[in-house]
PDB file of C-alpha atoms in Angstrom:
ATOM      1  CA  MET N   1       0.000   0.000   0.000  1.00 90.00           C
ATOM      2  CA  LEU N   2       2.906   2.339   0.703  1.00 91.00           C
ATOM      3  CA  ILE N   3       4.361   1.659  -2.725  1.00 94.00           C
ATOM      4  CA  LEU N   4       1.042   2.366  -4.444  1.00 93.00           C
ATOM      5  CA  GLY N   5       0.425   5.371  -2.209  1.00 91.00           C
ATOM      6  CA  PHE N   6       3.757   7.001  -3.080  1.00 93.00           C
ATOM      7  CA  SER N   7       3.904   6.224  -6.801  1.00 92.00           C
ATOM      8  CA  GLN N   8       4.375   9.440  -8.742  1.00 93.00           C
ATOM      9  CA  LEU N   9       3.270   8.929 -12.326  1.00 95.00           C
ATOM     10  CA  SER N  10      -0.518   9.229 -12.099  1.00 95.00           C
ATOM     11  CA  SER N  11      -0.287  12.061  -9.581  1.00 95.00           C
ATOM     12  CA  GLY N  12       2.033  13.967 -11.912  1.00 95.00           C
ATOM     13  CA  VAL N  13      -0.409  13.595 -14.806  1.00 96.00           C
ATOM     14  CA  LEU N  14      -3.301  14.698 -12.580  1.00 97.00           C
ATOM     15  CA  ALA N  15      -1.321  17.758 -11.474  1.00 96.00           C
ATOM     16  CA  LEU N  16      -0.918  18.759 -15.130  1.00 96.00           C
ATOM     17  CA  GLN N  17      -4.534  18.035 -16.000  1.00 96.00           C
ATOM     18  CA  THR N  18      -5.859  20.095 -13.082  1.00 96.00           C
ATOM     19  CA  HIS N  19      -3.471  22.960 -13.868  1.00 96.00           C
ATOM     20  CA  TYR N  20      -4.718  23.223 -17.452  1.00 95.00           C
ATOM     21  CA  ALA N  21      -8.358  22.669 -16.433  1.00 95.00           C
ATOM     22  CA  LEU N  22      -8.190  25.518 -13.914  1.00 94.00           C
ATOM     23  CA  GLY N  23      -6.944  27.766 -16.699  1.00 92.00           C
ATOM     24  CA  LYS N  24      -9.856  26.920 -18.998  1.00 92.00           C
ATOM     25  CA  PHE N  25     -12.795  26.042 -16.759  1.00 93.00           C
ATOM     26  CA  SER N  26     -14.301  26.885 -13.405  1.00 92.00           C
ATOM     27  CA  ARG N  27     -12.835  25.410 -10.233  1.00 93.00           C
ATOM     28  CA  SER N  28     -15.849  23.120  -9.833  1.00 93.00           C
ATOM     29  CA  LYS N  29     -15.447  21.641 -13.323  1.00 95.00           C
ATOM     30  CA  ALA N  30     -11.692  21.245 -12.834  1.00 95.00           C
ATOM     31  CA  SER N  31     -12.403  19.361  -9.608  1.00 95.00           C
ATOM     32  CA  SER N  32     -15.008  17.241 -11.389  1.00 95.00           C
ATOM     33  CA  LEU N  33     -12.536  16.306 -14.127  1.00 96.00           C
ATOM     34  CA  ALA N  34      -9.963  15.425 -11.463  1.00 96.00           C
ATOM     35  CA  LEU N  35     -12.440  13.163  -9.667  1.00 96.00           C
ATOM     36  CA  PHE N  36     -13.225  11.348 -12.903  1.00 97.00           C
ATOM     37  CA  PHE N  37      -9.482  10.942 -13.493  1.00 97.00           C
ATOM     38  CA  ILE N  38      -9.287   9.322 -10.047  1.00 97.00           C
ATOM     39  CA  LEU N  39     -12.291   7.168 -10.959  1.00 97.00           C
ATOM     40  CA  GLY N  40     -10.325   5.827 -13.919  1.00 96.00           C
ATOM     41  CA  VAL N  41      -7.464   4.835 -11.615  1.00 96.00           C
ATOM     42  CA  VAL N  42      -9.893   3.125  -9.217  1.00 96.00           C
ATOM     43  CA  ILE N  43     -11.609   1.228 -12.050  1.00 96.00           C
ATOM     44  CA  LEU N  44      -8.292  -0.105 -13.327  1.00 95.00           C
ATOM     45  CA  SER N  45      -7.121  -0.967  -9.804  1.00 95.00           C
ATOM     46  CA  ILE N  46     -10.337  -2.955  -9.256  1.00 95.00           C
ATOM     47  CA  CYS N  47      -9.914  -4.727 -12.597  1.00 95.00           C
ATOM     48  CA  PHE N  48      -6.299  -5.617 -11.821  1.00 93.00           C
ATOM     49  CA  PHE N  49      -7.081  -6.907  -8.360  1.00 94.00           C
ATOM     50  CA  VAL N  50     -10.263  -8.862  -9.164  1.00 93.00           C
ATOM     51  CA  SER N  51      -8.841 -10.531 -12.280  1.00 94.00           C
ATOM     52  CA  ILE N  52      -5.557 -11.484 -10.594  1.00 93.00           C
ATOM     53  CA  TYR N  53      -7.287 -12.630  -7.388  1.00 90.00           C
ATOM     54  CA  PHE N  54      -9.682 -14.905  -9.250  1.00 91.00           C
ATOM     55  CA  LEU N  55      -6.859 -16.262 -11.418  1.00 90.00           C
ATOM     56  CA  ILE N  56      -4.822 -17.045  -8.296  1.00 87.00           C
ATOM     57  CA  SER N  57      -7.891 -18.636  -6.679  1.00 84.00           C
ATOM     58  CA  ILE N  58      -8.639 -20.852  -9.681  1.00 86.00           C
ATOM     59  CA  LEU N  59      -5.017 -21.945 -10.085  1.00 83.00           C
ATOM     60  CA  SER N  60      -4.634 -22.613  -6.359  1.00 77.00           C
ATOM     61  CA  LEU N  61      -7.853 -24.616  -6.050  1.00 74.00           C
ATOM     62  CA  SER N  62      -6.907 -26.687  -9.085  1.00 73.00           C
ATOM     63  CA  ASN N  63      -3.386 -27.200  -7.686  1.00 69.00           C
ATOM     64  CA  GLN N  64      -1.819 -25.499 -10.696  1.00 62.00           C
ATOM     65  CA  ILE N  65       0.363 -23.261  -8.491  1.00 65.00           C
ATOM     66  CA  VAL N  66       3.165 -24.866  -6.520  1.00 63.00           C
ATOM     67  CA  PHE N  67       4.699 -22.673  -3.832  1.00 67.00           C
ATOM     68  CA  ASN N  68       8.114 -24.268  -3.515  1.00 71.00           C
ATOM     69  CA  GLN N  69      11.580 -22.891  -2.860  1.00 78.00           C
ATOM     70  CA  ILE N  70      12.114 -22.042  -6.528  1.00 82.00           C
ATOM     71  CA  THR N  71       8.904 -19.990  -6.611  1.00 83.00           C
ATOM     72  CA  ILE N  72       9.936 -18.190  -3.444  1.00 87.00           C
ATOM     73  CA  TRP N  73      13.305 -17.196  -4.899  1.00 89.00           C
ATOM     74  CA  ILE N  74      11.756 -16.136  -8.217  1.00 90.00           C
ATOM     75  CA  PHE N  75       9.362 -13.754  -6.477  1.00 90.00           C
ATOM     76  CA  GLY N  76      12.095 -12.592  -4.118  1.00 92.00           C
ATOM     77  CA  SER N  77      14.371 -11.830  -7.074  1.00 94.00           C
ATOM     78  CA  ILE N  78      11.600  -9.910  -8.835  1.00 95.00           C
ATOM     79  CA  PHE N  79      11.104  -7.647  -5.833  1.00 96.00           C
ATOM     80  CA  ILE N  80      14.848  -7.140  -5.379  1.00 96.00           C
ATOM     81  CA  THR N  81      15.078  -6.124  -9.044  1.00 96.00           C
ATOM     82  CA  LEU N  82      12.204  -3.673  -8.605  1.00 96.00           C
ATOM     83  CA  ALA N  83      13.861  -2.270  -5.485  1.00 96.00           C
ATOM     84  CA  LEU N  84      17.063  -1.591  -7.419  1.00 96.00           C
ATOM     85  CA  PHE N  85      15.078  -0.115 -10.295  1.00 96.00           C
ATOM     86  CA  CYS N  86      13.306   2.349  -7.994  1.00 95.00           C
ATOM     87  CA  LEU N  87      16.562   3.298  -6.325  1.00 94.00           C
ATOM     88  CA  LEU N  88      18.516   3.837  -9.540  1.00 94.00           C
ATOM     89  CA  PHE N  89      16.102   4.502 -12.382  1.00 93.00           C
ATOM     90  CA  TYR N  90      12.673   5.571 -11.064  1.00 94.00           C
ATOM     91  CA  TYR N  91      13.692   9.212 -11.541  1.00 94.00           C
ATOM     92  CA  ARG N  92      15.772  10.446 -14.446  1.00 89.00           C
ATOM     93  CA  ARG N  93      19.157  11.922 -13.605  1.00 86.00           C
ATOM     94  CA  ASP N  94      18.316  15.611 -13.782  1.00 79.00           C
ATOM     95  CA  LYS N  95      17.213  18.384 -11.465  1.00 81.00           C
ATOM     96  CA  ASN N  96      13.537  17.982 -12.346  1.00 85.00           C
ATOM     97  CA  SER N  97      11.050  15.335 -11.242  1.00 86.00           C
ATOM     98  CA  GLN N  98      10.970  13.477 -14.561  1.00 90.00           C
ATOM     99  CA  LEU N  99      10.227   9.773 -14.208  1.00 94.00           C
ATOM    100  CA  PHE N 100      11.569   6.704 -15.995  1.00 92.00           C
ATOM    101  CA  ILE N 101       8.994   6.609 -18.815  1.00 92.00           C
ATOM    102  CA  PRO N 102      10.147   7.383 -22.399  1.00 91.00           C
ATOM    103  CA  ARG N 103      10.017  11.063 -23.310  1.00 90.00           C
ATOM    104  CA  SER N 104       7.612  10.345 -26.169  1.00 93.00           C
ATOM    105  CA  LEU N 105       5.153   8.812 -23.698  1.00 93.00           C
ATOM    106  CA  ALA N 106       5.653  11.700 -21.276  1.00 92.00           C
ATOM    107  CA  LYS N 107       4.876  14.203 -24.048  1.00 94.00           C
ATOM    108  CA  ALA N 108       1.758  12.232 -25.024  1.00 94.00           C
ATOM    109  CA  LEU N 109       0.526  12.207 -21.426  1.00 94.00           C
ATOM    110  CA  GLY N 110       1.241  15.934 -21.122  1.00 94.00           C
ATOM    111  CA  HIS N 111      -0.617  16.662 -24.352  1.00 95.00           C
ATOM    112  CA  ASP N 112      -3.612  14.594 -23.238  1.00 95.00           C
ATOM    113  CA  ALA N 113      -3.624  16.282 -19.834  1.00 95.00           C
ATOM    114  CA  ALA N 114      -3.702  19.698 -21.503  1.00 94.00           C
ATOM    115  CA  SER N 115      -6.541  18.809 -23.853  1.00 93.00           C
ATOM    116  CA  ILE N 116      -8.969  17.141 -21.417  1.00 94.00           C
ATOM    117  CA  ARG N 117     -12.429  18.710 -21.666  1.00 93.00           C
ATOM    118  CA  THR N 118     -14.902  15.956 -20.798  1.00 94.00           C
ATOM    119  CA  ARG N 119     -15.335  13.542 -17.895  1.00 95.00           C
ATOM    120  CA  PRO N 120     -15.016  10.362 -20.045  1.00 95.00           C
ATOM    121  CA  ASN N 121     -11.698  11.638 -21.415  1.00 96.00           C
ATOM    122  CA  ALA N 122     -10.489  12.359 -17.886  1.00 96.00           C
ATOM    123  CA  THR N 123     -11.448   8.810 -16.863  1.00 96.00           C
ATOM    124  CA  ARG N 124      -9.581   7.348 -19.840  1.00 96.00           C
ATOM    125  CA  LEU N 125      -6.495   9.393 -18.985  1.00 96.00           C
ATOM    126  CA  GLY N 126      -6.636   8.059 -15.426  1.00 96.00           C
ATOM    127  CA  LEU N 127      -6.828   4.516 -16.782  1.00 95.00           C
ATOM    128  CA  PHE N 128      -3.940   5.053 -19.191  1.00 95.00           C
ATOM    129  CA  SER N 129      -1.648   6.822 -16.713  1.00 95.00           C
ATOM    130  CA  TYR N 130      -2.057   4.022 -14.159  1.00 94.00           C
ATOM    131  CA  CYS N 131      -1.220   1.428 -16.833  1.00 93.00           C
ATOM    132  CA  CYS N 132       2.186   3.047 -17.338  1.00 91.00           C
ATOM    133  CA  GLU N 133       3.476   1.681 -14.011  1.00 90.00           C
ATOM    134  CA  PHE N 134       1.952  -1.761 -14.496  1.00 90.00           C
ATOM    135  CA  PHE N 135       5.284  -3.585 -14.378  1.00 90.00           C
ATOM    136  CA  LEU N 136       5.857  -2.118 -10.897  1.00 92.00           C
ATOM    137  CA  THR N 137       2.359  -2.788  -9.583  1.00 93.00           C
ATOM    138  CA  LEU N 138       1.648  -6.230 -11.091  1.00 93.00           C
ATOM    139  CA  PRO N 139       3.893  -8.141  -8.627  1.00 93.00           C
ATOM    140  CA  LEU N 140       2.191  -6.297  -5.769  1.00 94.00           C
ATOM    141  CA  TYR N 141      -1.267  -7.343  -6.953  1.00 94.00           C
ATOM    142  CA  ILE N 142      -0.069 -10.945  -7.269  1.00 91.00           C
ATOM    143  CA  ILE N 143       1.479 -11.062  -3.788  1.00 90.00           C
ATOM    144  CA  VAL N 144      -1.502  -9.375  -2.139  1.00 91.00           C
ATOM    145  CA  SER N 145      -3.935 -11.684  -3.973  1.00 89.00           C
ATOM    146  CA  ILE N 146      -2.018 -14.734  -2.745  1.00 86.00           C
ATOM    147  CA  ALA N 147      -1.914 -13.396   0.818  1.00 85.00           C
ATOM    148  CA  LEU N 148      -5.626 -12.546   0.858  1.00 86.00           C
ATOM    149  CA  PHE N 149      -6.536 -15.904  -0.649  1.00 82.00           C
ATOM    150  CA  LYS N 150      -4.815 -17.576   2.286  1.00 78.00           C
ATOM    151  CA  ILE N 151      -6.831 -15.594   4.853  1.00 77.00           C
ATOM    152  CA  GLU N 152     -10.150 -15.606   2.995  1.00 60.00           C
ATOM    153  CA  ASN N 153     -11.772 -17.583   5.822  1.00 62.00           C
ATOM    154  CA  PHE N 154     -11.565 -14.405   7.918  1.00 59.00           C
ATOM    155  CA  GLY N 155     -14.247 -12.897   5.648  1.00 72.00           C
ATOM    156  CA  LEU N 156     -14.597  -9.232   6.523  1.00 80.00           C
ATOM    157  CA  LEU N 157     -10.890  -8.843   7.265  1.00 81.00           C
ATOM    158  CA  SER N 158      -9.853  -9.928   3.772  1.00 83.00           C
ATOM    159  CA  ILE N 159     -12.550  -7.716   2.194  1.00 86.00           C
ATOM    160  CA  PHE N 160     -11.399  -4.710   4.253  1.00 89.00           C
ATOM    161  CA  LEU N 161      -7.752  -5.261   3.310  1.00 89.00           C
ATOM    162  CA  ALA N 162      -8.672  -5.689  -0.353  1.00 90.00           C
ATOM    163  CA  ILE N 163     -10.583  -2.390  -0.360  1.00 93.00           C
ATOM    164  CA  LEU N 164      -7.660  -0.592   1.296  1.00 93.00           C
ATOM    165  CA  PHE N 165      -5.252  -2.000  -1.267  1.00 93.00           C
ATOM    166  CA  ILE N 166      -7.499  -1.097  -4.210  1.00 94.00           C
ATOM    167  CA  LEU N 167      -7.882   2.493  -2.975  1.00 94.00           C
ATOM    168  CA  ALA N 168      -4.191   2.973  -2.075  1.00 94.00           C
ATOM    169  CA  PRO N 169      -3.278   4.396  -5.539  1.00 94.00           C
ATOM    170  CA  THR N 170      -5.777   7.240  -4.999  1.00 95.00           C
ATOM    171  CA  ILE N 171      -3.931   8.644  -1.966  1.00 94.00           C
ATOM    172  CA  PRO N 172      -1.386  10.755  -3.938  1.00 94.00           C
ATOM    173  CA  LEU N 173      -4.183  11.864  -6.285  1.00 96.00           C
ATOM    174  CA  PHE N 174      -6.338  13.248  -3.497  1.00 96.00           C
ATOM    175  CA  LEU N 175      -3.237  14.947  -2.077  1.00 95.00           C
ATOM    176  CA  ILE N 176      -2.780  16.750  -5.401  1.00 95.00           C
ATOM    177  CA  LEU N 177      -6.398  17.907  -5.254  1.00 94.00           C
ATOM    178  CA  LEU N 178      -5.923  19.042  -1.664  1.00 95.00           C
ATOM    179  CA  GLU N 179      -2.857  21.059  -2.650  1.00 94.00           C
ATOM    180  CA  TYR N 180      -4.772  22.864  -5.393  1.00 94.00           C
ATOM    181  CA  HIS N 181      -7.693  23.570  -3.055  1.00 92.00           C
ATOM    182  CA  SER N 182      -5.213  24.904  -0.471  1.00 92.00           C
ATOM    183  CA  GLY N 183      -3.973  27.568  -2.900  1.00 90.00           C
ATOM    184  CA  PHE N 184      -0.967  25.759  -4.381  1.00 93.00           C
ATOM    185  CA  ASN N 185      -0.237  26.080  -8.080  1.00 94.00           C
ATOM    186  CA  LEU N 186       1.608  23.767 -10.468  1.00 94.00           C
ATOM    187  CA  ALA N 187       4.976  25.411  -9.738  1.00 94.00           C
ATOM    188  CA  ASP N 188       4.523  24.798  -6.004  1.00 94.00           C
ATOM    189  CA  ILE N 189       3.563  21.184  -6.599  1.00 95.00           C
ATOM    190  CA  LEU N 190       6.556  20.596  -8.871  1.00 93.00           C
ATOM    191  CA  LYS N 191       8.881  22.119  -6.263  1.00 94.00           C
ATOM    192  CA  ASN N 192       7.502  19.721  -3.666  1.00 93.00           C
ATOM    193  CA  ARG N 193       7.911  16.772  -6.030  1.00 93.00           C
ATOM    194  CA  ILE N 194      11.541  17.706  -6.696  1.00 93.00           C
ATOM    195  CA  LYS N 195      12.166  18.214  -2.986  1.00 93.00           C
ATOM    196  CA  ASN N 196      10.698  14.794  -2.162  1.00 93.00           C
ATOM    197  CA  LYS N 197      12.633  12.878  -4.850  1.00 93.00           C
ATOM    198  CA  PRO N 198      15.261  11.356  -2.518  1.00 93.00           C
ATOM    199  CA  PHE N 199      12.633  10.324   0.035  1.00 95.00           C
ATOM    200  CA  ILE N 200      10.327   8.760  -2.576  1.00 95.00           C
ATOM    201  CA  ARG N 201      13.178   6.893  -4.254  1.00 94.00           C
ATOM    202  CA  ILE N 202      14.460   5.458  -0.981  1.00 96.00           C
ATOM    203  CA  LEU N 203      10.981   4.642   0.360  1.00 96.00           C
ATOM    204  CA  LEU N 204       9.888   2.726  -2.752  1.00 96.00           C
ATOM    205  CA  SER N 205      13.171   0.844  -2.872  1.00 96.00           C
ATOM    206  CA  PHE N 206      13.034   0.052   0.851  1.00 96.00           C
ATOM    207  CA  CYS N 207       9.458  -1.271   0.618  1.00 96.00           C
ATOM    208  CA  PHE N 208      10.328  -3.567  -2.294  1.00 96.00           C
ATOM    209  CA  PHE N 209      13.409  -4.826  -0.419  1.00 96.00           C
ATOM    210  CA  ILE N 210      11.300  -5.493   2.695  1.00 95.00           C
ATOM    211  CA  ILE N 211       8.796  -7.546   0.693  1.00 94.00           C
ATOM    212  CA  ALA N 212      11.630  -9.522  -0.918  1.00 94.00           C
ATOM    213  CA  ALA N 213      13.284 -10.133   2.453  1.00 93.00           C
ATOM    214  CA  LEU N 214      10.044 -11.284   4.063  1.00 91.00           C
ATOM    215  CA  ILE N 215       9.298 -13.670   1.190  1.00 89.00           C
ATOM    216  CA  ILE N 216      12.794 -15.202   1.170  1.00 87.00           C
ATOM    217  CA  TYR N 217      13.240 -15.278   4.962  1.00 84.00           C
ATOM    218  CA  SER N 218       9.845 -16.766   5.784  1.00 77.00           C
ATOM    219  CA  GLY N 219       9.863 -19.119   2.813  1.00 67.00           C
ATOM    220  CA  THR N 220       6.243 -18.340   2.065  1.00 60.00           C
ATOM    221  CA  PHE N 221       3.879 -15.591   0.896  1.00 57.00           C
TER     222      PHE N 221
END
C-alpha cells in the first residue's frame, strides 16, 4: 500500500490536467474532471485486483500453483530487481522530477492532460496513466492476492484489506487535489515533487526490499 500510495506517475499527470483545467474552466469543473481521473485509476485498480485474485484462486484450487523454494526465490528476485530499479532509475538523472517513462510517452501524457475537456476523457487518462506503471504494480497485486486468498476464511478482514489495497493508488491523487484547493499552483507542486525525490526513491526501494526479504526469509507468501 505504501508503494502504491507514493507512486508518482498518475499524480504527476493529474497535477498537469488540473493545472490546465483551472486555466480553462471553473474550479468546480476542474475538480469534477480530477475526480473522474481518479475514478479511472480506481476502475483499473479494481480490474487488476479482481482478475488477478480470481486467477490465483482458480489456479490454487486446481493445484496449478506450486509454492516451492524455486517460486519463493523467483518472487524474491523480482522484488529485489524492482527495489534496485526504484533506487537507480525511477527518476531520471536531472534536477527535475521526470520519471523513468520514455520522453515520447511523457509528451503524449502531457498533451492529453492539456486537452482534457470531458469527464469520459479524464477517466480514460486516469486509466492510461495508471497502466504506465503496471510492471511495478503487477507483482504487488499478485502477492496481495495470494496473501488474501490464504486468509479468505476471515471474511470481513480480507474484504477490508482488499478495499484498502485497491484504494491505495488514490492517496497521492487526493493529495494533489488538496494542494490545489489549499492555494498551491503547479509550480509549487513541482517544487515539492523535486524536494521529495530522494525520500520517494528510498521509500519505494526500501518497501520492495522489505517484501523480498520477508518472502525469502519466511519461505512463504
